[in-house]
Short mmCIF file of N, CA, C and O in Angstrom, two decimals:
data_model
loop_
_atom_site.label_atom_id
_atom_site.label_comp_id
_atom_site.label_asym_id
_atom_site.label_seq_id
_atom_site.Cartn_x
_atom_site.Cartn_y
_atom_site.Cartn_z
N MET A 67 -27.20 8.95 -9.23
CA MET A 67 -28.59 8.40 -8.99
C MET A 67 -28.25 6.87 -8.64
O MET A 67 -28.67 6.25 -9.87
N LYS A 68 -29.23 6.55 -7.32
CA LYS A 68 -28.80 5.03 -7.33
C LYS A 68 -30.02 4.01 -7.56
O LYS A 68 -30.63 4.82 -6.69
N HIS A 69 -29.56 3.13 -8.09
CA HIS A 69 -30.78 2.34 -8.14
C HIS A 69 -31.36 0.65 -7.61
O HIS A 69 -30.99 0.01 -8.12
N ASP A 70 -30.75 0.71 -6.23
CA ASP A 70 -30.59 -0.33 -5.14
C ASP A 70 -31.88 -1.07 -5.04
O ASP A 70 -32.72 0.01 -4.83
N LEU A 71 -32.01 -2.06 -5.22
CA LEU A 71 -33.83 -2.39 -4.66
C LEU A 71 -33.22 -2.52 -3.38
O LEU A 71 -34.74 -2.59 -3.14
N VAL A 72 -32.39 -2.64 -1.98
CA VAL A 72 -32.25 -2.76 -1.29
C VAL A 72 -31.48 -1.94 -0.63
O VAL A 72 -30.60 -1.77 -1.11
N ALA A 73 -32.40 -1.31 -0.14
CA ALA A 73 -31.22 -0.11 0.66
C ALA A 73 -30.38 -0.45 1.89
O ALA A 73 -30.40 -1.31 2.70
N SER A 74 -29.12 -0.59 1.61
CA SER A 74 -28.18 -1.17 2.24
C SER A 74 -27.33 0.25 3.77
O SER A 74 -27.52 1.39 3.61
N ASN A 75 -27.33 -0.32 4.83
CA ASN A 75 -26.65 0.55 5.81
C ASN A 75 -25.17 0.10 6.60
O ASN A 75 -25.06 0.04 7.29
N HIS A 76 -24.66 -0.49 4.93
CA HIS A 76 -23.07 -0.43 5.19
C HIS A 76 -22.80 0.66 5.97
O HIS A 76 -22.78 1.73 5.01
N PRO A 77 -21.78 0.98 6.31
CA PRO A 77 -21.21 2.54 6.78
C PRO A 77 -20.04 2.59 6.17
O PRO A 77 -19.59 2.10 5.35
N VAL A 78 -19.93 4.02 5.73
CA VAL A 78 -19.29 4.80 4.53
C VAL A 78 -17.99 5.38 5.58
O VAL A 78 -18.05 6.21 6.32
N TYR A 79 -16.92 4.64 4.93
CA TYR A 79 -15.57 5.69 4.98
C TYR A 79 -14.39 5.99 4.56
O TYR A 79 -14.66 6.20 2.72
N ASP A 80 -13.77 7.34 5.27
CA ASP A 80 -13.23 7.96 3.93
C ASP A 80 -12.01 8.06 4.06
O ASP A 80 -11.15 8.84 3.60
N GLN A 81 -11.20 7.02 5.06
CA GLN A 81 -10.01 6.27 5.27
C GLN A 81 -9.64 5.36 4.96
O GLN A 81 -10.82 4.44 5.25
N LEU A 82 -8.56 4.56 4.50
CA LEU A 82 -8.03 3.42 3.96
C LEU A 82 -7.94 2.99 5.50
O LEU A 82 -7.76 3.33 6.35
N HIS A 83 -8.12 1.13 5.44
CA HIS A 83 -7.85 0.64 7.01
C HIS A 83 -6.32 0.90 7.26
O HIS A 83 -5.40 0.44 6.64
N PRO A 84 -5.89 0.99 8.66
CA PRO A 84 -4.22 0.37 9.02
C PRO A 84 -3.71 -0.72 7.77
O PRO A 84 -2.26 -0.93 8.11
N LYS A 85 -4.34 -1.69 8.07
CA LYS A 85 -3.87 -3.05 7.23
C LYS A 85 -3.83 -2.96 5.90
O LYS A 85 -2.80 -3.48 5.41
N ILE A 86 -4.26 -1.81 5.23
CA ILE A 86 -4.30 -1.72 3.95
C ILE A 86 -3.10 -0.92 3.63
O ILE A 86 -2.04 -1.35 3.08
N TYR A 87 -3.08 -0.22 4.66
CA TYR A 87 -1.57 1.13 4.80
C TYR A 87 0.42 0.09 4.90
O TYR A 87 1.17 -0.07 4.26
N ALA A 88 -0.16 -1.21 5.82
CA ALA A 88 0.61 -2.01 6.42
C ALA A 88 0.99 -2.87 5.32
O ALA A 88 1.93 -3.37 5.06
N ALA A 89 0.14 -2.99 4.36
CA ALA A 89 0.55 -3.91 3.23
C ALA A 89 0.82 -3.69 2.24
O ALA A 89 1.78 -4.33 1.22
N ALA A 90 0.43 -2.12 1.76
CA ALA A 90 1.01 -1.72 0.99
C ALA A 90 2.59 -0.90 1.13
O ALA A 90 3.48 -1.14 0.73
N ALA A 91 2.89 -1.29 2.57
CA ALA A 91 4.47 -0.51 3.02
C ALA A 91 4.89 -1.91 2.53
O ALA A 91 6.04 -2.48 2.39
N GLY A 92 4.25 -3.11 3.09
CA GLY A 92 5.05 -4.52 2.87
C GLY A 92 5.41 -5.01 1.68
O GLY A 92 6.67 -5.68 1.14
N LEU A 93 4.31 -4.40 0.76
CA LEU A 93 4.45 -4.51 -0.46
C LEU A 93 5.63 -3.96 -1.20
O LEU A 93 6.38 -3.87 -1.85
N VAL A 94 6.47 -2.49 -0.95
CA VAL A 94 7.14 -1.64 -1.03
C VAL A 94 8.34 -1.80 -1.00
O VAL A 94 9.44 -1.76 -1.27
N ALA A 95 8.61 -3.05 1.06
CA ALA A 95 9.13 -3.57 1.37
C ALA A 95 9.71 -4.67 0.32
O ALA A 95 11.09 -5.31 0.10
N TRP A 96 9.36 -5.42 -0.28
CA TRP A 96 9.34 -6.77 -0.68
C TRP A 96 10.18 -6.13 -2.35
O TRP A 96 11.00 -6.71 -2.97
N PHE A 97 9.79 -4.43 -2.54
CA PHE A 97 10.00 -4.37 -4.34
C PHE A 97 11.46 -4.31 -4.31
O PHE A 97 12.35 -4.55 -4.63
N ALA A 98 11.40 -3.32 -2.93
CA ALA A 98 13.60 -3.00 -2.34
C ALA A 98 14.58 -3.99 -2.55
O ALA A 98 15.44 -4.13 -2.44
N LEU A 99 13.98 -4.91 -1.54
CA LEU A 99 14.18 -6.22 -1.48
C LEU A 99 14.85 -7.15 -2.13
O LEU A 99 15.47 -7.56 -2.72
N MET A 100 13.68 -7.26 -3.33
CA MET A 100 13.96 -8.22 -4.59
C MET A 100 15.05 -7.31 -5.23
O MET A 100 16.15 -8.35 -6.03
N ALA A 101 14.50 -6.19 -5.13
CA ALA A 101 15.21 -5.16 -6.35
C ALA A 101 17.10 -5.66 -5.49
O ALA A 101 18.27 -5.98 -6.42
N TRP A 102 17.33 -5.43 -4.43
CA TRP A 102 18.48 -5.96 -3.69
C TRP A 102 19.21 -6.95 -3.72
O TRP A 102 20.47 -7.17 -4.60
N VAL A 103 18.10 -8.03 -4.22
CA VAL A 103 18.72 -9.86 -3.97
C VAL A 103 19.00 -10.00 -5.51
O VAL A 103 19.16 -11.17 -5.43
N LEU A 104 18.13 -9.81 -6.29
CA LEU A 104 18.39 -10.07 -7.34
C LEU A 104 18.63 -9.02 -8.75
O LEU A 104 19.17 -9.72 -9.56
N PHE A 105 19.09 -8.11 -8.07
CA PHE A 105 19.68 -6.94 -9.24
C PHE A 105 21.11 -6.49 -8.61
O PHE A 105 21.54 -5.72 -9.72
N ASP A 106 21.63 -6.53 -7.63
CA ASP A 106 22.48 -5.86 -7.44
C ASP A 106 23.91 -7.27 -7.94
O ASP A 106 24.85 -7.90 -6.72
N ARG A 107 24.50 -7.24 -8.76
CA ARG A 107 25.30 -8.02 -9.00
C ARG A 107 26.99 -7.24 -9.84
O ARG A 107 27.99 -7.51 -9.67
N SER A 108 26.49 -5.77 -9.33
CA SER A 108 28.01 -5.17 -9.67
C SER A 108 27.46 -4.03 -9.23
O SER A 108 26.63 -3.71 -8.45
N SER A 109 29.37 -3.20 -8.90
CA SER A 109 29.31 -1.78 -8.27
C SER A 109 28.01 -1.04 -8.69
O SER A 109 28.18 -0.40 -7.78
N ASP A 110 28.15 -0.60 -9.91
CA ASP A 110 27.13 0.55 -10.36
C ASP A 110 26.14 0.14 -10.49
O ASP A 110 25.65 1.24 -10.32
N VAL A 111 25.19 -0.52 -10.35
CA VAL A 111 24.30 -0.86 -9.48
C VAL A 111 23.67 -0.28 -8.14
O VAL A 111 22.83 0.15 -8.26
N SER A 112 24.64 -0.36 -7.36
CA SER A 112 24.44 -0.22 -5.52
C SER A 112 24.47 1.01 -5.71
O SER A 112 23.58 1.38 -4.91
N LEU A 113 24.58 2.21 -6.45
CA LEU A 113 24.53 3.45 -6.13
C LEU A 113 22.83 3.43 -6.62
O LEU A 113 22.03 4.61 -5.80
N SER A 114 22.68 3.25 -8.07
CA SER A 114 20.87 3.69 -8.42
C SER A 114 20.25 3.45 -7.49
O SER A 114 18.75 3.17 -6.70
N LEU A 115 20.60 1.68 -6.89
CA LEU A 115 19.51 1.23 -6.04
C LEU A 115 19.03 1.36 -4.69
O LEU A 115 18.64 1.55 -3.69
N GLY A 116 20.54 2.41 -3.90
CA GLY A 116 20.10 3.16 -2.48
C GLY A 116 19.23 4.02 -3.11
O GLY A 116 18.50 4.01 -1.98
N PHE A 117 19.86 5.18 -3.80
CA PHE A 117 18.83 6.54 -4.43
C PHE A 117 17.43 5.52 -4.01
O PHE A 117 16.23 6.26 -3.83
N VAL A 118 16.86 4.77 -5.18
CA VAL A 118 15.76 3.88 -4.86
C VAL A 118 15.66 3.58 -3.99
O VAL A 118 13.65 4.30 -3.34
N THR A 119 15.60 2.61 -2.76
CA THR A 119 15.56 2.54 -1.43
C THR A 119 15.18 3.54 -0.49
O THR A 119 14.53 3.98 -0.34
N LEU A 120 15.91 4.47 -0.59
CA LEU A 120 15.92 6.21 -0.04
C LEU A 120 14.96 6.45 -0.64
O LEU A 120 13.89 7.21 0.81
N LEU A 121 13.73 6.18 -1.59
CA LEU A 121 12.99 6.92 -2.05
C LEU A 121 12.04 6.24 -1.83
O LEU A 121 11.05 7.13 -1.11
N PHE A 122 12.31 4.90 -1.26
CA PHE A 122 10.23 3.89 -0.91
C PHE A 122 10.56 4.37 0.20
O PHE A 122 9.49 4.37 0.94
N VAL A 123 12.06 4.61 0.85
CA VAL A 123 11.39 5.01 2.41
C VAL A 123 11.29 6.15 2.89
O VAL A 123 10.51 6.53 4.02
N VAL A 124 11.09 7.20 2.25
CA VAL A 124 10.90 8.52 2.34
C VAL A 124 8.93 8.33 1.90
O VAL A 124 8.37 8.77 2.36
N ALA A 125 9.27 7.91 1.02
CA ALA A 125 7.58 7.59 0.33
C ALA A 125 6.88 6.80 1.81
O ALA A 125 6.06 6.92 2.16
N ILE A 126 7.39 5.55 2.39
CA ILE A 126 6.91 5.37 3.51
C ILE A 126 6.38 6.05 4.74
O ILE A 126 5.22 5.83 5.58
N LEU A 127 7.97 6.47 4.92
CA LEU A 127 8.11 7.48 6.71
C LEU A 127 7.36 8.88 6.31
O LEU A 127 6.46 9.19 7.62
N LEU A 128 6.88 9.30 5.59
CA LEU A 128 6.63 10.27 5.91
C LEU A 128 5.10 10.84 6.00
O LEU A 128 4.69 11.67 6.85
N PRO A 129 4.68 10.08 5.07
CA PRO A 129 2.82 9.66 5.35
C PRO A 129 2.76 8.99 6.54
O PRO A 129 1.68 9.40 7.57
N TRP A 130 3.50 7.86 7.20
CA TRP A 130 3.04 7.39 8.37
C TRP A 130 3.53 8.19 9.44
O TRP A 130 2.37 8.26 10.05
N THR A 131 4.44 9.22 9.71
CA THR A 131 4.81 10.80 10.54
C THR A 131 3.13 11.19 10.34
O THR A 131 3.18 11.39 11.80
N LEU A 132 3.35 11.76 9.09
CA LEU A 132 1.95 12.61 8.80
C LEU A 132 0.90 11.84 10.28
O LEU A 132 0.05 12.76 10.38
N SER A 133 0.74 10.56 9.50
CA SER A 133 -0.73 10.24 9.90
C SER A 133 -0.64 10.25 11.73
O SER A 133 -1.36 10.50 12.50
N ARG A 134 0.78 9.25 12.46
CA ARG A 134 1.04 9.37 13.80
C ARG A 134 0.40 10.98 14.69
O ARG A 134 0.00 11.09 15.48
N VAL A 135 1.06 11.97 13.65
CA VAL A 135 0.90 13.53 14.24
C VAL A 135 -0.65 14.24 14.10
O VAL A 135 -0.80 14.65 14.64
N TRP A 136 -1.50 13.50 12.74
CA TRP A 136 -2.57 13.48 13.38
C TRP A 136 -3.78 13.13 14.27
O TRP A 136 -4.51 13.65 14.74
N ARG A 137 -3.25 12.24 14.41
CA ARG A 137 -3.88 11.26 15.43
C ARG A 137 -3.59 11.66 16.53
O ARG A 137 -4.52 11.95 17.85
N ARG A 138 -2.58 12.29 17.21
CA ARG A 138 -2.11 12.52 17.81
C ARG A 138 -2.81 14.13 18.68
O ARG A 138 -3.30 14.28 19.82
N TYR A 139 -3.19 15.00 17.64
CA TYR A 139 -3.00 16.76 17.10
C TYR A 139 -4.40 16.63 17.27
O TYR A 139 -4.77 17.59 15.84
N ARG A 140 -5.91 16.05 17.42
CA ARG A 140 -6.54 15.48 16.50
C ARG A 140 -7.65 16.86 17.34
O ARG A 140 -7.38 17.08 17.84
N MET A 141 -8.37 17.38 16.32
CA MET A 141 -9.45 18.82 16.78
C MET A 141 -9.84 18.14 17.82
O MET A 141 -11.12 17.48 17.44
N PRO A 142 -11.07 18.94 17.80
CA PRO A 142 -12.15 18.88 19.85
C PRO A 142 -12.88 18.54 18.33
O PRO A 142 -14.08 17.52 19.27
N HIS A 143 -13.81 18.99 17.43
CA HIS A 143 -14.92 18.73 17.16
C HIS A 143 -15.20 17.11 16.11
O HIS A 143 -15.65 17.25 15.73
N GLU A 144 -13.59 16.91 15.82
CA GLU A 144 -13.96 15.59 15.23
C GLU A 144 -13.68 14.28 15.58
O GLU A 144 -13.43 14.13 16.92
N PRO A 145 -14.98 13.26 14.81
CA PRO A 145 -15.04 12.32 16.06
C PRO A 145 -13.89 11.21 16.13
O PRO A 145 -13.05 11.56 15.06
N HIS A 146 -14.06 10.92 17.27
CA HIS A 146 -13.12 9.88 17.38
C HIS A 146 -13.41 8.32 16.89
O HIS A 146 -14.23 7.65 18.09
N LEU A 147 -13.72 7.64 16.44
CA LEU A 147 -13.45 6.20 15.89
C LEU A 147 -12.82 5.80 16.20
O LEU A 147 -11.77 5.41 16.69
N GLY A 148 -12.99 4.36 17.44
CA GLY A 148 -12.75 3.45 17.77
C GLY A 148 -12.08 2.76 16.82
O GLY A 148 -12.19 2.94 15.67
N PRO A 149 -11.53 1.36 17.12
CA PRO A 149 -10.00 0.72 16.12
C PRO A 149 -11.45 -0.48 15.26
O PRO A 149 -12.98 -0.65 15.93
N ILE A 150 -11.51 -0.38 13.86
CA ILE A 150 -12.32 -1.11 13.01
C ILE A 150 -12.01 -1.92 12.24
O ILE A 150 -10.60 -2.15 12.38
N SER A 151 -12.27 -3.48 12.44
CA SER A 151 -11.53 -4.63 12.15
C SER A 151 -11.61 -4.74 10.57
O SER A 151 -12.77 -3.55 9.66
N LEU A 152 -10.74 -4.96 10.33
CA LEU A 152 -10.74 -5.36 8.57
C LEU A 152 -12.10 -5.76 8.09
O LEU A 152 -12.38 -5.00 7.07
N ARG A 153 -12.51 -6.98 8.48
CA ARG A 153 -13.68 -7.30 7.78
C ARG A 153 -14.84 -6.77 8.23
O ARG A 153 -15.92 -6.45 6.76
N ASP A 154 -14.98 -5.30 8.90
CA ASP A 154 -16.30 -4.75 9.28
C ASP A 154 -15.99 -3.27 7.79
O ASP A 154 -16.31 -3.24 7.21
N TRP A 155 -14.28 -3.40 7.87
CA TRP A 155 -14.24 -1.73 6.37
C TRP A 155 -14.61 -2.25 5.28
O TRP A 155 -14.40 -1.57 4.50
N GLU A 156 -14.11 -3.57 5.21
CA GLU A 156 -14.74 -4.53 3.67
C GLU A 156 -15.71 -4.27 3.24
O GLU A 156 -15.91 -4.40 1.70
N ALA A 157 -16.91 -4.74 4.11
CA ALA A 157 -18.15 -4.61 3.97
C ALA A 157 -18.54 -4.12 4.12
O ALA A 157 -19.52 -3.24 3.58
N GLY A 158 -17.71 -2.25 4.71
CA GLY A 158 -18.93 -0.98 4.18
C GLY A 158 -18.46 -0.38 2.65
O GLY A 158 -17.56 -0.83 1.94
N GLU A 159 -18.30 0.45 3.14
CA GLU A 159 -18.02 1.63 1.21
C GLU A 159 -17.22 2.65 1.56
O GLU A 159 -16.71 2.79 2.96
N PHE A 160 -16.14 2.65 0.89
CA PHE A 160 -15.41 4.21 0.65
C PHE A 160 -15.28 4.89 0.24
O PHE A 160 -15.86 4.95 -1.32
N LYS A 161 -15.22 6.10 -0.08
CA LYS A 161 -15.46 7.09 0.02
C LYS A 161 -14.42 7.63 -1.55
O LYS A 161 -13.30 7.90 -0.45
N VAL A 162 -14.82 7.72 -2.64
CA VAL A 162 -13.66 8.21 -3.44
C VAL A 162 -14.12 9.20 -4.31
O VAL A 162 -15.25 9.01 -5.02
N TRP A 163 -14.02 10.63 -3.96
CA TRP A 163 -14.25 11.95 -4.81
C TRP A 163 -15.61 11.98 -4.80
O TRP A 163 -16.16 11.91 -6.08
N GLY A 164 -16.44 12.02 -4.19
CA GLY A 164 -18.01 12.60 -4.05
C GLY A 164 -18.45 10.37 -4.58
O GLY A 164 -19.85 10.54 -4.67
N ALA A 165 -17.56 9.39 -4.62
CA ALA A 165 -18.69 8.80 -5.17
C ALA A 165 -17.97 7.17 -4.40
O ALA A 165 -17.33 7.63 -3.00
N GLU A 166 -18.22 6.19 -3.83
CA GLU A 166 -17.95 5.26 -3.02
C GLU A 166 -18.10 3.51 -3.62
O GLU A 166 -19.01 3.50 -4.70
N LEU A 167 -17.07 3.39 -3.61
CA LEU A 167 -17.03 1.85 -3.48
C LEU A 167 -17.25 1.19 -2.34
O LEU A 167 -16.93 1.52 -1.14
N HIS A 168 -17.51 -0.38 -3.37
CA HIS A 168 -17.03 -1.71 -2.36
C HIS A 168 -15.48 -1.09 -1.33
O HIS A 168 -14.71 -1.53 -1.85
N GLY A 169 -15.43 -1.62 0.25
CA GLY A 169 -14.26 -1.79 1.03
C GLY A 169 -13.55 -2.54 0.17
O GLY A 169 -11.81 -2.48 -0.02
N SER A 170 -14.01 -3.68 -0.05
CA SER A 170 -12.72 -4.96 -0.79
C SER A 170 -11.87 -4.04 -1.78
O SER A 170 -11.30 -4.73 -2.28
N HIS A 171 -13.27 -3.51 -3.32
CA HIS A 171 -12.73 -3.27 -3.84
C HIS A 171 -11.81 -2.38 -4.08
O HIS A 171 -11.20 -1.95 -5.34
N ALA A 172 -11.84 -1.25 -2.89
CA ALA A 172 -11.42 0.01 -2.77
C ALA A 172 -9.96 -0.88 -2.21
O ALA A 172 -8.46 -0.39 -2.70
N ALA A 173 -9.71 -1.78 -1.85
CA ALA A 173 -8.57 -2.25 -1.38
C ALA A 173 -8.23 -3.00 -2.11
O ALA A 173 -6.85 -3.17 -2.82
N ILE A 174 -8.32 -3.84 -3.07
CA ILE A 174 -8.09 -4.11 -4.59
C ILE A 174 -7.28 -3.47 -5.28
O ILE A 174 -6.42 -3.53 -5.97
N ASP A 175 -7.66 -2.02 -5.75
CA ASP A 175 -7.80 -0.94 -6.34
C ASP A 175 -6.61 -0.57 -6.05
O ASP A 175 -5.53 0.01 -6.64
N VAL A 176 -6.08 -0.90 -4.75
CA VAL A 176 -5.23 0.02 -3.69
C VAL A 176 -3.83 -0.44 -3.81
O VAL A 176 -2.58 -0.45 -4.25
N LEU A 177 -4.12 -1.95 -3.91
CA LEU A 177 -2.97 -2.57 -3.50
C LEU A 177 -2.81 -3.75 -4.94
O LEU A 177 -1.33 -3.83 -4.69
N LEU A 178 -3.73 -3.95 -5.42
CA LEU A 178 -3.62 -4.70 -7.15
C LEU A 178 -2.29 -3.86 -8.10
O LEU A 178 -1.19 -4.76 -8.17
N PRO A 179 -1.42 -2.56 -7.69
CA PRO A 179 -0.72 -2.14 -8.99
C PRO A 179 0.79 -2.42 -7.57
O PRO A 179 1.45 -2.78 -8.05
N LEU A 180 0.61 -2.25 -6.64
CA LEU A 180 1.66 -2.61 -6.35
C LEU A 180 1.93 -4.39 -6.25
O LEU A 180 3.50 -4.28 -5.83
N MET A 181 1.10 -4.72 -6.24
CA MET A 181 0.81 -6.40 -6.23
C MET A 181 1.65 -6.73 -7.82
O MET A 181 2.77 -7.60 -7.51
N ALA A 182 1.31 -6.56 -8.35
CA ALA A 182 1.91 -6.57 -9.84
C ALA A 182 3.76 -6.42 -9.75
O ALA A 182 3.91 -7.07 -10.72
N VAL A 183 3.59 -4.74 -9.61
CA VAL A 183 5.02 -4.31 -9.98
C VAL A 183 6.16 -5.27 -9.14
O VAL A 183 7.40 -5.38 -8.94
N SER A 184 5.64 -5.41 -7.51
CA SER A 184 6.41 -6.39 -6.88
C SER A 184 6.55 -7.50 -7.26
O SER A 184 8.09 -8.05 -7.30
N PHE A 185 6.05 -8.49 -7.68
CA PHE A 185 5.98 -9.73 -7.86
C PHE A 185 6.43 -9.44 -9.41
O PHE A 185 7.17 -10.84 -9.52
N GLY A 186 6.00 -8.94 -10.34
CA GLY A 186 6.44 -8.78 -11.76
C GLY A 186 7.74 -8.74 -11.82
O GLY A 186 8.37 -9.68 -12.28
N LEU A 187 8.41 -8.02 -10.37
CA LEU A 187 10.19 -7.67 -10.56
C LEU A 187 11.01 -8.92 -10.25
O LEU A 187 11.53 -8.97 -10.67
N THR A 188 9.37 -9.31 -9.15
CA THR A 188 10.58 -10.60 -8.42
C THR A 188 10.68 -11.63 -9.45
O THR A 188 11.87 -12.20 -9.69
N ALA A 189 9.59 -11.72 -10.69
CA ALA A 189 9.57 -12.52 -11.55
C ALA A 189 10.34 -12.52 -12.65
O ALA A 189 11.43 -13.10 -13.21
N ILE A 190 11.07 -10.89 -13.04
CA ILE A 190 12.12 -10.44 -13.51
C ILE A 190 13.25 -10.98 -13.47
O ILE A 190 14.08 -11.37 -13.65
N GLY A 191 13.54 -11.04 -11.94
CA GLY A 191 15.05 -11.15 -11.41
C GLY A 191 15.25 -12.64 -11.22
O GLY A 191 16.24 -13.05 -11.54
N ILE A 192 13.84 -12.78 -11.30
CA ILE A 192 15.09 -15.16 -11.38
C ILE A 192 14.93 -15.28 -12.64
O ILE A 192 15.62 -15.73 -12.86
N VAL A 193 14.41 -14.53 -13.47
CA VAL A 193 14.47 -14.65 -14.97
C VAL A 193 15.80 -14.58 -14.90
O VAL A 193 16.44 -15.15 -15.71
N PHE A 194 16.48 -13.82 -14.68
CA PHE A 194 17.18 -12.37 -14.74
C PHE A 194 18.55 -13.63 -14.06
O PHE A 194 19.64 -13.84 -14.73
N VAL A 195 18.15 -13.90 -13.18
CA VAL A 195 19.97 -14.98 -12.09
C VAL A 195 19.92 -15.56 -13.38
O VAL A 195 21.23 -16.87 -13.31
N ILE A 196 18.89 -16.26 -13.82
CA ILE A 196 18.42 -18.38 -14.05
C ILE A 196 19.56 -18.31 -15.41
O ILE A 196 20.25 -18.50 -15.95
N VAL A 197 19.05 -16.84 -16.60
CA VAL A 197 19.83 -16.72 -17.80
C VAL A 197 21.68 -16.23 -17.44
O VAL A 197 22.16 -16.90 -18.32
N ARG A 198 21.65 -15.61 -16.16
CA ARG A 198 23.05 -15.03 -15.96
C ARG A 198 23.73 -16.59 -15.64
O ARG A 198 25.14 -16.67 -16.01
N ALA A 199 22.97 -17.45 -14.58
CA ALA A 199 23.60 -18.41 -14.37
C ALA A 199 24.46 -19.46 -15.91
O ALA A 199 25.09 -19.39 -15.40
N GLN A 200 23.04 -19.50 -16.66
CA GLN A 200 23.33 -20.44 -18.16
C GLN A 200 24.89 -19.55 -18.76
O GLN A 200 24.98 -20.62 -19.63
N VAL A 201 24.41 -18.39 -18.76
CA VAL A 201 25.13 -17.87 -19.69
C VAL A 201 27.00 -17.84 -19.45
O VAL A 201 27.83 -18.12 -20.16
N LEU A 202 26.89 -17.77 -18.11
CA LEU A 202 27.97 -17.70 -17.52
C LEU A 202 28.80 -19.17 -17.43
O LEU A 202 30.22 -19.27 -16.85
N SER A 203 27.67 -20.45 -17.41
CA SER A 203 28.45 -21.76 -16.90
C SER A 203 28.93 -22.20 -18.19
O SER A 203 29.13 -21.94 -18.98
#
């Protein structure tokens, strides 16, 4: 039961904005790139990095391909929504398992773990490179 004092007329969305997906894909690409740049120092690491990169490529391309197919072969009874600006999406509500989150909170919940992992790996890799340079000199 909601106890809002003021009724809100914010639109309710059940899909993430395409720019949120693009940001998530960019963070995954950043993770893979930094893994290659900062940790590929010997030949035995390249195979593992290659498999991780392949896993990330499949994890990005498969949902993207399915979304393209879904957009192209939409059922006639499904509503066709025009492009929504990110600002409007963030101001609206996002439907999650019967509950509603504010759009900006949903974006943070989706992107924050990816940001933490990507930037954390970058920080650990920079420390690794600095320590390795100090040990080898």
